[in-house]
PDB file of C-alpha atoms in Angstrom:
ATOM      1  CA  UNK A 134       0.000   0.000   0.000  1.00 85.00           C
ATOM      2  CA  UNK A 135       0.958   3.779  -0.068  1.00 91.00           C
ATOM      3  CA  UNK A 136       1.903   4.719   3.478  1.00 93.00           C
ATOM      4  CA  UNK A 137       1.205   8.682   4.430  1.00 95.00           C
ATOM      5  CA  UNK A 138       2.795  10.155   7.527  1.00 95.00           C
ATOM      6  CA  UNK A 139       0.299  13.458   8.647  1.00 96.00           C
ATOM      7  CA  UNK A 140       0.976  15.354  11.544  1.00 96.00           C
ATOM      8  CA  UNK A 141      -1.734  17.670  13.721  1.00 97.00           C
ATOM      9  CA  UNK A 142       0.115  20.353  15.965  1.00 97.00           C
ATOM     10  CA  UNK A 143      -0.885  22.364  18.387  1.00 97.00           C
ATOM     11  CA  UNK A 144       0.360  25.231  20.960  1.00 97.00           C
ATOM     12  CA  UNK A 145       2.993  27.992  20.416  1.00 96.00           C
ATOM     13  CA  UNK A 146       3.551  28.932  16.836  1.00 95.00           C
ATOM     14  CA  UNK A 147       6.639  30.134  17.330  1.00 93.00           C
ATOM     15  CA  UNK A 148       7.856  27.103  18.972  1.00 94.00           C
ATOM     16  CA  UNK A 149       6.397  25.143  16.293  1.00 95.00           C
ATOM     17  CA  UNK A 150       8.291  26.875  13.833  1.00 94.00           C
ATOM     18  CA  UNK A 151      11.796  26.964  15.818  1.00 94.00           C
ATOM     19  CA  UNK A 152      11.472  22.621  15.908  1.00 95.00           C
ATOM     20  CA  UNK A 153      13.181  21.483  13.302  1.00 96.00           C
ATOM     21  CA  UNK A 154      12.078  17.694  11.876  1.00 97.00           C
ATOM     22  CA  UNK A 155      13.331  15.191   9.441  1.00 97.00           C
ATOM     23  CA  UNK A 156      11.896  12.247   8.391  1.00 97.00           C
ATOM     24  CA  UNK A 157      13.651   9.521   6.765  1.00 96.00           C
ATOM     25  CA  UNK A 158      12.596   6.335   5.519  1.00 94.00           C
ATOM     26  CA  UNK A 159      15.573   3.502   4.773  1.00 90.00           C
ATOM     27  CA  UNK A 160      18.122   6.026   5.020  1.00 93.00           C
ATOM     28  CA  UNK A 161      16.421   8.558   2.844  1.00 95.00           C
ATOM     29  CA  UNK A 162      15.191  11.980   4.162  1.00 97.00           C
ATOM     30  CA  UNK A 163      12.047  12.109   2.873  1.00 96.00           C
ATOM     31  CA  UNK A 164      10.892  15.182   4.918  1.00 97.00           C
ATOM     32  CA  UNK A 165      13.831  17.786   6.636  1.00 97.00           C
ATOM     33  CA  UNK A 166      11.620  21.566   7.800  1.00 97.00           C
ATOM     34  CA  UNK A 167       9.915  22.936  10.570  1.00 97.00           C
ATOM     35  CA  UNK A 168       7.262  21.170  12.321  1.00 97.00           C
ATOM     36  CA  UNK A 169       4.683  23.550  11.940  1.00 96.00           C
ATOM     37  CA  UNK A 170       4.965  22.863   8.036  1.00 97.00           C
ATOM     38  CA  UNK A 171       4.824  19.385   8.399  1.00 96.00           C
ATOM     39  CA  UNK A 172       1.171  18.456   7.672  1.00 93.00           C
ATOM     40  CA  UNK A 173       1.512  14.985   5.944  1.00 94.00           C
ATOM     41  CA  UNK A 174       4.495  13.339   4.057  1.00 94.00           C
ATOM     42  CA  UNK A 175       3.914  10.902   1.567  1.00 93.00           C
ATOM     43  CA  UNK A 176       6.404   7.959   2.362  1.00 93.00           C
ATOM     44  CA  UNK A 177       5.915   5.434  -0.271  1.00 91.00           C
ATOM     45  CA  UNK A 178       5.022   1.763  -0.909  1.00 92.00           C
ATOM     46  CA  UNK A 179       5.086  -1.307   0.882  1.00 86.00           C
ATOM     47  CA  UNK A 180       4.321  -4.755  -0.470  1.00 86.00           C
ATOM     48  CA  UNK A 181       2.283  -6.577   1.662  1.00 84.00           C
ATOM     49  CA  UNK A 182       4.299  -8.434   4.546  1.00 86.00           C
ATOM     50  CA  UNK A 183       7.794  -5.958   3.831  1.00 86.00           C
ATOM     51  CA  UNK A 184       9.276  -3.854   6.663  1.00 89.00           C
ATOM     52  CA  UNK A 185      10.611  -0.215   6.557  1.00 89.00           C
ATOM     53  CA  UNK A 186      12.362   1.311   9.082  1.00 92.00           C
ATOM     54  CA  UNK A 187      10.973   5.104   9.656  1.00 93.00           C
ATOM     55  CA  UNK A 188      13.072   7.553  11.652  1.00 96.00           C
ATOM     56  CA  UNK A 189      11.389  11.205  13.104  1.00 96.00           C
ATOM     57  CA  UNK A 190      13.565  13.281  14.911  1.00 97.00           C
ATOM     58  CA  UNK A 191      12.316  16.481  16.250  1.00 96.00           C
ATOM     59  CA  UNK A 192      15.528  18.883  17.155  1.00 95.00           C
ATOM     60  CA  UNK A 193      15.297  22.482  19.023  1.00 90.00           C
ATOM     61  CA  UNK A 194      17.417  24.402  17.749  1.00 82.00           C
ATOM     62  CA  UNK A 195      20.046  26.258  20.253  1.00 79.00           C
ATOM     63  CA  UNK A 196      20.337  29.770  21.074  1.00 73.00           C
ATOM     64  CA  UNK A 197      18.696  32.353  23.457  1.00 67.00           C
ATOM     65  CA  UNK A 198      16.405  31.740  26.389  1.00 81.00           C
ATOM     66  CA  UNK A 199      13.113  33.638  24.064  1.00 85.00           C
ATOM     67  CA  UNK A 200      11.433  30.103  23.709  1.00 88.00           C
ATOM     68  CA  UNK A 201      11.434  28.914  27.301  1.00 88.00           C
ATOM     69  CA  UNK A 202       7.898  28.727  28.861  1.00 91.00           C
ATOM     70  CA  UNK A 203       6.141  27.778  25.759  1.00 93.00           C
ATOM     71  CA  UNK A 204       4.650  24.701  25.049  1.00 95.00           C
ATOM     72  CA  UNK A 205       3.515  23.300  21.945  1.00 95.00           C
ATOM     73  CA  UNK A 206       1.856  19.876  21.054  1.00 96.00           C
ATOM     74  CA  UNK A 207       1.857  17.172  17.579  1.00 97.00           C
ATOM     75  CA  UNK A 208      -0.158  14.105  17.083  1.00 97.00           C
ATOM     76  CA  UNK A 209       1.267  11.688  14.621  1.00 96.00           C
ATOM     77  CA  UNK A 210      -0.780   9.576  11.754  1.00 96.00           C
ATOM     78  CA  UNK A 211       0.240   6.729   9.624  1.00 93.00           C
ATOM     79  CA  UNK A 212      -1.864   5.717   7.119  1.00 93.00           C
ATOM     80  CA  UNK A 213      -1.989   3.215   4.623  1.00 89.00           C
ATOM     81  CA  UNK A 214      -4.146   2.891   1.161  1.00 86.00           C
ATOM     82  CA  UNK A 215      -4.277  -0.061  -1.305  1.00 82.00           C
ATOM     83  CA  UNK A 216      -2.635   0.848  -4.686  1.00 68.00           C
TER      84      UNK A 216
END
């Protein structure tokens, strides 16, 4: 099937825009931006019985103390269709 990663945030914009994310499936960045762009990322096929490994990171970004106290929130989707 076609697998679909999606991705519903929440909280502090400005946090959500300082976290930096990268996807990668098999080795292969398939997604590297902010996680308030990240809305879904398509992340292939898969034959029926395969494995894939699928790596999210989620990195803050160093520097000043300007984002301390926020708080921001993402809920995480995978979703498969037949082809």
């Amino acid at each position: 099937g076609v697998f679909v990663l999606s991705a519903a945030t929440g909280g502090d914009r400005t946090l959500l825009r300082q976290l930096r994310v990268t996807v990668s499936r098999g080795g292969v960045t398939v997604y590297s931006g902010s996680l308030a762009s990240l809305d879904s990322v398509r992340l292939g096929t898969l034959a029926p019985g395969a494995r894939a490994r699928l790596v999210l990171r989620i990195a803050l970004p160093s520097g000043g103390n300007e984002l301390q106290g926020l708080s921001a929130s993402a809920d995480f989707g995978l979703a498969a269709t037949a082809v």
